[in-house]
XYZ file of C-alpha atoms in Angstrom:
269
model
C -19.765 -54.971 11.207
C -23.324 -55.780 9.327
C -24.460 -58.888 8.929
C -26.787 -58.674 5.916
C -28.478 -62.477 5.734
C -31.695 -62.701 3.600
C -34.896 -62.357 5.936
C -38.151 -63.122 3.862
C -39.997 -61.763 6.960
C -38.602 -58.167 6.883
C -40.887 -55.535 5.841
C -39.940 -53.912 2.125
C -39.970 -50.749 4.130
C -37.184 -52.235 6.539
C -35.392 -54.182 3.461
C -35.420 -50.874 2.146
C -33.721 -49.055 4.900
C -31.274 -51.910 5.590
C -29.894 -51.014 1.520
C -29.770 -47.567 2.216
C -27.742 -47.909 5.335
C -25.090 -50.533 4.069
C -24.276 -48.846 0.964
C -23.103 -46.218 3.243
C -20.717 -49.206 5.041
C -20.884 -48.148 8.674
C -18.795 -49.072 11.003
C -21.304 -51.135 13.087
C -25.103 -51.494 13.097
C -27.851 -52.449 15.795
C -31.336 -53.520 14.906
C -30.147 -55.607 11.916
C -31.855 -58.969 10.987
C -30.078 -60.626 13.905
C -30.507 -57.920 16.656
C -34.452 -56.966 15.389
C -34.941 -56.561 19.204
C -32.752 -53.403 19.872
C -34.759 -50.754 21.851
C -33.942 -46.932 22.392
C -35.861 -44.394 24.674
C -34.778 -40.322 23.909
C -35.155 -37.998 26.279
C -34.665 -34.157 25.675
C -33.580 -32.977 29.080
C -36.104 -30.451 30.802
C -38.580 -31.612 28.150
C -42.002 -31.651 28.802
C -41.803 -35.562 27.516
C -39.943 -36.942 31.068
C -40.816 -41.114 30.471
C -40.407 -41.422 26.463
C -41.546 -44.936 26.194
C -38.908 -47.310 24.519
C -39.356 -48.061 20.814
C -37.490 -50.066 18.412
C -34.882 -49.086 16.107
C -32.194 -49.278 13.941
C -29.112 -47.578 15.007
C -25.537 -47.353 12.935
C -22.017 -46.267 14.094
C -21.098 -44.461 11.189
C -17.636 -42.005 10.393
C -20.078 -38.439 10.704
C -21.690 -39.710 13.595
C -24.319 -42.085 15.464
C -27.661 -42.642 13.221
C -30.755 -43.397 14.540
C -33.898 -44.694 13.058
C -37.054 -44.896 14.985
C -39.340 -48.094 14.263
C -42.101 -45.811 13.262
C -44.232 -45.432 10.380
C -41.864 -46.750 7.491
C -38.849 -46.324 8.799
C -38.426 -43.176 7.306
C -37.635 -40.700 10.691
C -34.054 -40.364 10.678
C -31.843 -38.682 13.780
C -27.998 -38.140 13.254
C -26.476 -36.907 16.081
C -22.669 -36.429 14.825
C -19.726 -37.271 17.172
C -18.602 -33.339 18.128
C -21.842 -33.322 19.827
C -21.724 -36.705 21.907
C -20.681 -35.075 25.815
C -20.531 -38.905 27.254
C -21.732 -42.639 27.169
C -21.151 -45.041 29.645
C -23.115 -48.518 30.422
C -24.547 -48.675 33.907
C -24.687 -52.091 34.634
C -21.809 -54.907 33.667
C -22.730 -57.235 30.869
C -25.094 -60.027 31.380
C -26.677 -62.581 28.956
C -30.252 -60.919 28.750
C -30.444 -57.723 28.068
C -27.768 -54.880 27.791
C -28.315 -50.534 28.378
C -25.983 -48.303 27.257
C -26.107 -44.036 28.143
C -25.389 -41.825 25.934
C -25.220 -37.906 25.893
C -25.333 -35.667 23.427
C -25.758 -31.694 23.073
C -27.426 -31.241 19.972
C -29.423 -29.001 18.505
C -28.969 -26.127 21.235
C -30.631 -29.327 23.988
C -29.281 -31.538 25.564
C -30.612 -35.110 24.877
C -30.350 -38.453 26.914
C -30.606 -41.406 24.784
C -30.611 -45.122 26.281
C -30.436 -48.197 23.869
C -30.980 -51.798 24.991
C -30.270 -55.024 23.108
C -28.021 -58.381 23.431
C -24.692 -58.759 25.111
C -23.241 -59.656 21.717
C -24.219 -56.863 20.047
C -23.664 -54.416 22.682
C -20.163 -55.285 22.950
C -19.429 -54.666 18.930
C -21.627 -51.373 18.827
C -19.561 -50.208 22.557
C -16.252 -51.229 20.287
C -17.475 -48.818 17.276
C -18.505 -46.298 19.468
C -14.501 -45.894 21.470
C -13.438 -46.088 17.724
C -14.962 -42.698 16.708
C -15.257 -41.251 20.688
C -12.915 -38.652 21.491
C -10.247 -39.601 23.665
C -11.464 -38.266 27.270
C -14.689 -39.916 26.325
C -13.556 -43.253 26.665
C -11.215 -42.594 29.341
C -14.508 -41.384 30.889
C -16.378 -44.436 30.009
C -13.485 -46.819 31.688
C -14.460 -45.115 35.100
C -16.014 -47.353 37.547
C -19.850 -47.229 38.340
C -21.901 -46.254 39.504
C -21.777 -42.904 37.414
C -23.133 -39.227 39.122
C -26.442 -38.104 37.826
C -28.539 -35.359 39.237
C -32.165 -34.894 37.473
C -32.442 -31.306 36.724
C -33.740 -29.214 39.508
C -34.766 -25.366 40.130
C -31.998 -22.984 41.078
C -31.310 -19.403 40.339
C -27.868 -17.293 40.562
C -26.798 -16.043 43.348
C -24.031 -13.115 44.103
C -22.726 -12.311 47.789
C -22.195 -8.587 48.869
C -19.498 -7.559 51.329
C -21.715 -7.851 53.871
C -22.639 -11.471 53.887
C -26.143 -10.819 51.832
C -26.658 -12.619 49.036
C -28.513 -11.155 45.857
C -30.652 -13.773 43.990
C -31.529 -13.263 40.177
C -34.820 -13.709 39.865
C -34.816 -15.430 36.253
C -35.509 -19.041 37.354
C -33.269 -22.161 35.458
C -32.421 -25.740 36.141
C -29.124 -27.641 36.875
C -28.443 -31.217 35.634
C -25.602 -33.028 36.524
C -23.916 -35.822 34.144
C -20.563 -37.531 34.877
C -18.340 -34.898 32.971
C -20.889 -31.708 32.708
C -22.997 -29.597 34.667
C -25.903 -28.060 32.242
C -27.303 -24.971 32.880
C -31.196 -25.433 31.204
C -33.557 -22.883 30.394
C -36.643 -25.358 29.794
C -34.889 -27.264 27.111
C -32.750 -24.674 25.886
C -28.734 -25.427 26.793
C -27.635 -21.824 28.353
C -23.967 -22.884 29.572
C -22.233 -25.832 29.715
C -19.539 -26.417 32.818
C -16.655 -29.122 32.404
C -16.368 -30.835 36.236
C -12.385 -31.240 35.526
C -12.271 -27.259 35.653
C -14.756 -27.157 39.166
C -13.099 -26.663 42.211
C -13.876 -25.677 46.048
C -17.437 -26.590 46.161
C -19.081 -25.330 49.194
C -22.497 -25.870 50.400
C -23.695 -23.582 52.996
C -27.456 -22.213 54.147
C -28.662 -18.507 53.851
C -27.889 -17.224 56.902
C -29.262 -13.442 55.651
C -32.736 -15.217 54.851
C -33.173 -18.592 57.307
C -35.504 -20.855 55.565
C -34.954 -19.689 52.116
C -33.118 -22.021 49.248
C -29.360 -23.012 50.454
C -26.442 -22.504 48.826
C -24.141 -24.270 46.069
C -20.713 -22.243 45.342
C -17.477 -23.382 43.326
C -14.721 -21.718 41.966
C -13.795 -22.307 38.129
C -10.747 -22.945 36.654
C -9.824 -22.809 33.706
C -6.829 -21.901 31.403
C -4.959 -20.034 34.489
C -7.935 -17.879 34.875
C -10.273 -18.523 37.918
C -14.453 -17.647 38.480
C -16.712 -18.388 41.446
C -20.360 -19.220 40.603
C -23.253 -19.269 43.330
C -27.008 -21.036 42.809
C -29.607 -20.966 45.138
C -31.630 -24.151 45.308
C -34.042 -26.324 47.374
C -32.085 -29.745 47.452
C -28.473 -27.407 47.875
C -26.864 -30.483 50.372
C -27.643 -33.691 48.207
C -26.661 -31.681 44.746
C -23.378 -29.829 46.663
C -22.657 -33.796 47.611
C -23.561 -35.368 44.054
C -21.059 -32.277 42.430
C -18.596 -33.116 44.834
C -17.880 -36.459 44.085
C -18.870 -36.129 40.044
C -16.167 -33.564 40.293
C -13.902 -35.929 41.554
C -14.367 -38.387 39.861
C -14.133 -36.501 36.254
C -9.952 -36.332 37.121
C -9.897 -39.863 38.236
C -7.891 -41.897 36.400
C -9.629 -45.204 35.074
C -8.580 -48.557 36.769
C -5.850 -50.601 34.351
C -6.844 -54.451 33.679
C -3.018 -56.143 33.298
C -2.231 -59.420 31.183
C -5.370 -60.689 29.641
C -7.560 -57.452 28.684
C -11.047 -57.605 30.069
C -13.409 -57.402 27.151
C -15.336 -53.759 27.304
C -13.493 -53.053 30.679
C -15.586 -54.602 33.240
């Protein structure tokens, strides 16, 4: 939905980009002349840039994917992150009159980025309405899930393989694990190395070294997936609070969302 009304104040830059963008018809828009207040804040996970500073934009729901347009310079940066690479959006809050967030993730571009936008209720709820429109199907199932969703900021942790004798063998290449609501990202700085779905986690078992007291505890699952099964060890710092937060993000990736009967709640809240 656009809403294209004459605004004598606009910038010929911004008139500009407003053409561009409806000749392509997308399916919804945010930062239009009505909604000139829509913020977004992008974060490449294990970045150097941690507290990107929110900006205004224009952002489209479009059929290849989810356009972004940074109010910078003339308008003229352009991000399209298409919709095989969005991993999972969710808002974290329920709707309210002021201001309204919305989370989404995508892997793109070999990272994986974070990207928050903020604007009216009214809005949100059409661009949230685009968005399940192009999402894939466990992505909005996802979304339905109650809050409040399972993130774990990415945190130091290296392999770790145990011998038949209780010792455990610790590769010395360092990484980082971050923890959304459906995936657990293996980083290399900002570098995606492996991606694991929580559906396919199973067993998770937190446990201290006891072949080297004092050293970085344990985190150990089994995988399964397709009838074939895997167990994968990291050594970290914070091992009990991230075994806990994989637990129940694990749990709650084969939850089934709650069903609204007779009148449909708008946006499921």
């Amino acid at each position: 939905m656009l809403d294209w009304l004459a605004d004598t104040f606009l910038s010929r830059s911004l008139r500009l980009r407003y053409e561009e963008i409806r000749q392509r018809q997308p399916l919804y828009c945010l930062g239009t002349a009505h909604y000139l207040n829509t913020q977004y804040r992008l974060q490449v996970i294990g970045g150097a840039d941690t507290r990107s500073r929110w900006q205004r934009c224009l952002c489209t729901v479009e059929q290849d994917g989810l356009h972004l347009y940074p109010g910078v310079r003339k308008w003229d940066v352009h991000v399209l992150f298409e919709w095989p690479s969005l991993r999972w959006f969710g808002r974290p809050a329920k709707y309210s009159s002021g201001t309204n967030e919305i989370w989404l993730h995508f892997e793109h571009g070999g990272q994986w980025h974070f990207l928050t936008l903020r604007t009216s209720r009214f809005a949100m709820q059409g661009f949230v309405r685009a968005i399940k429109a192009m999402a894939a199907p466990e992505l909005v199932k996802a979304y339905r899930r109650q809050r409040p969703y399972v993130h774990f900021e990415p945190t130091p942790a290296q392999h770790a393989e145990q011998n038949l004798y209780g010792a455990w063998h610790v590769d010395p290449k360092p990484l980082a694990l971050y923890l959304t609501p459906l995936t657990l990202v293996e980083l290399d700085g900002e570098r995606v190395q492996r991606t694991l779905a929580l559906e396919t986690i199973q067993q998770i078992e937190v446990m201290p070294r006891l072949d080297a007291p004092g050293e970085n505890g344990i985190v150990r699952f089994r995988i399964v997936c397709s009838n074939e099964t895997a167990t994968t060890a990291y050594t970290l710092r914070d091992y009990v609070a991230f075994g806990a937060a994989l637990s129940e993000a694990a749990k709650r990736s084969l939850e089934d969302p709650p069903i609204f009967y007779g009148k449909k709640k708008d946006e499921d809240d």
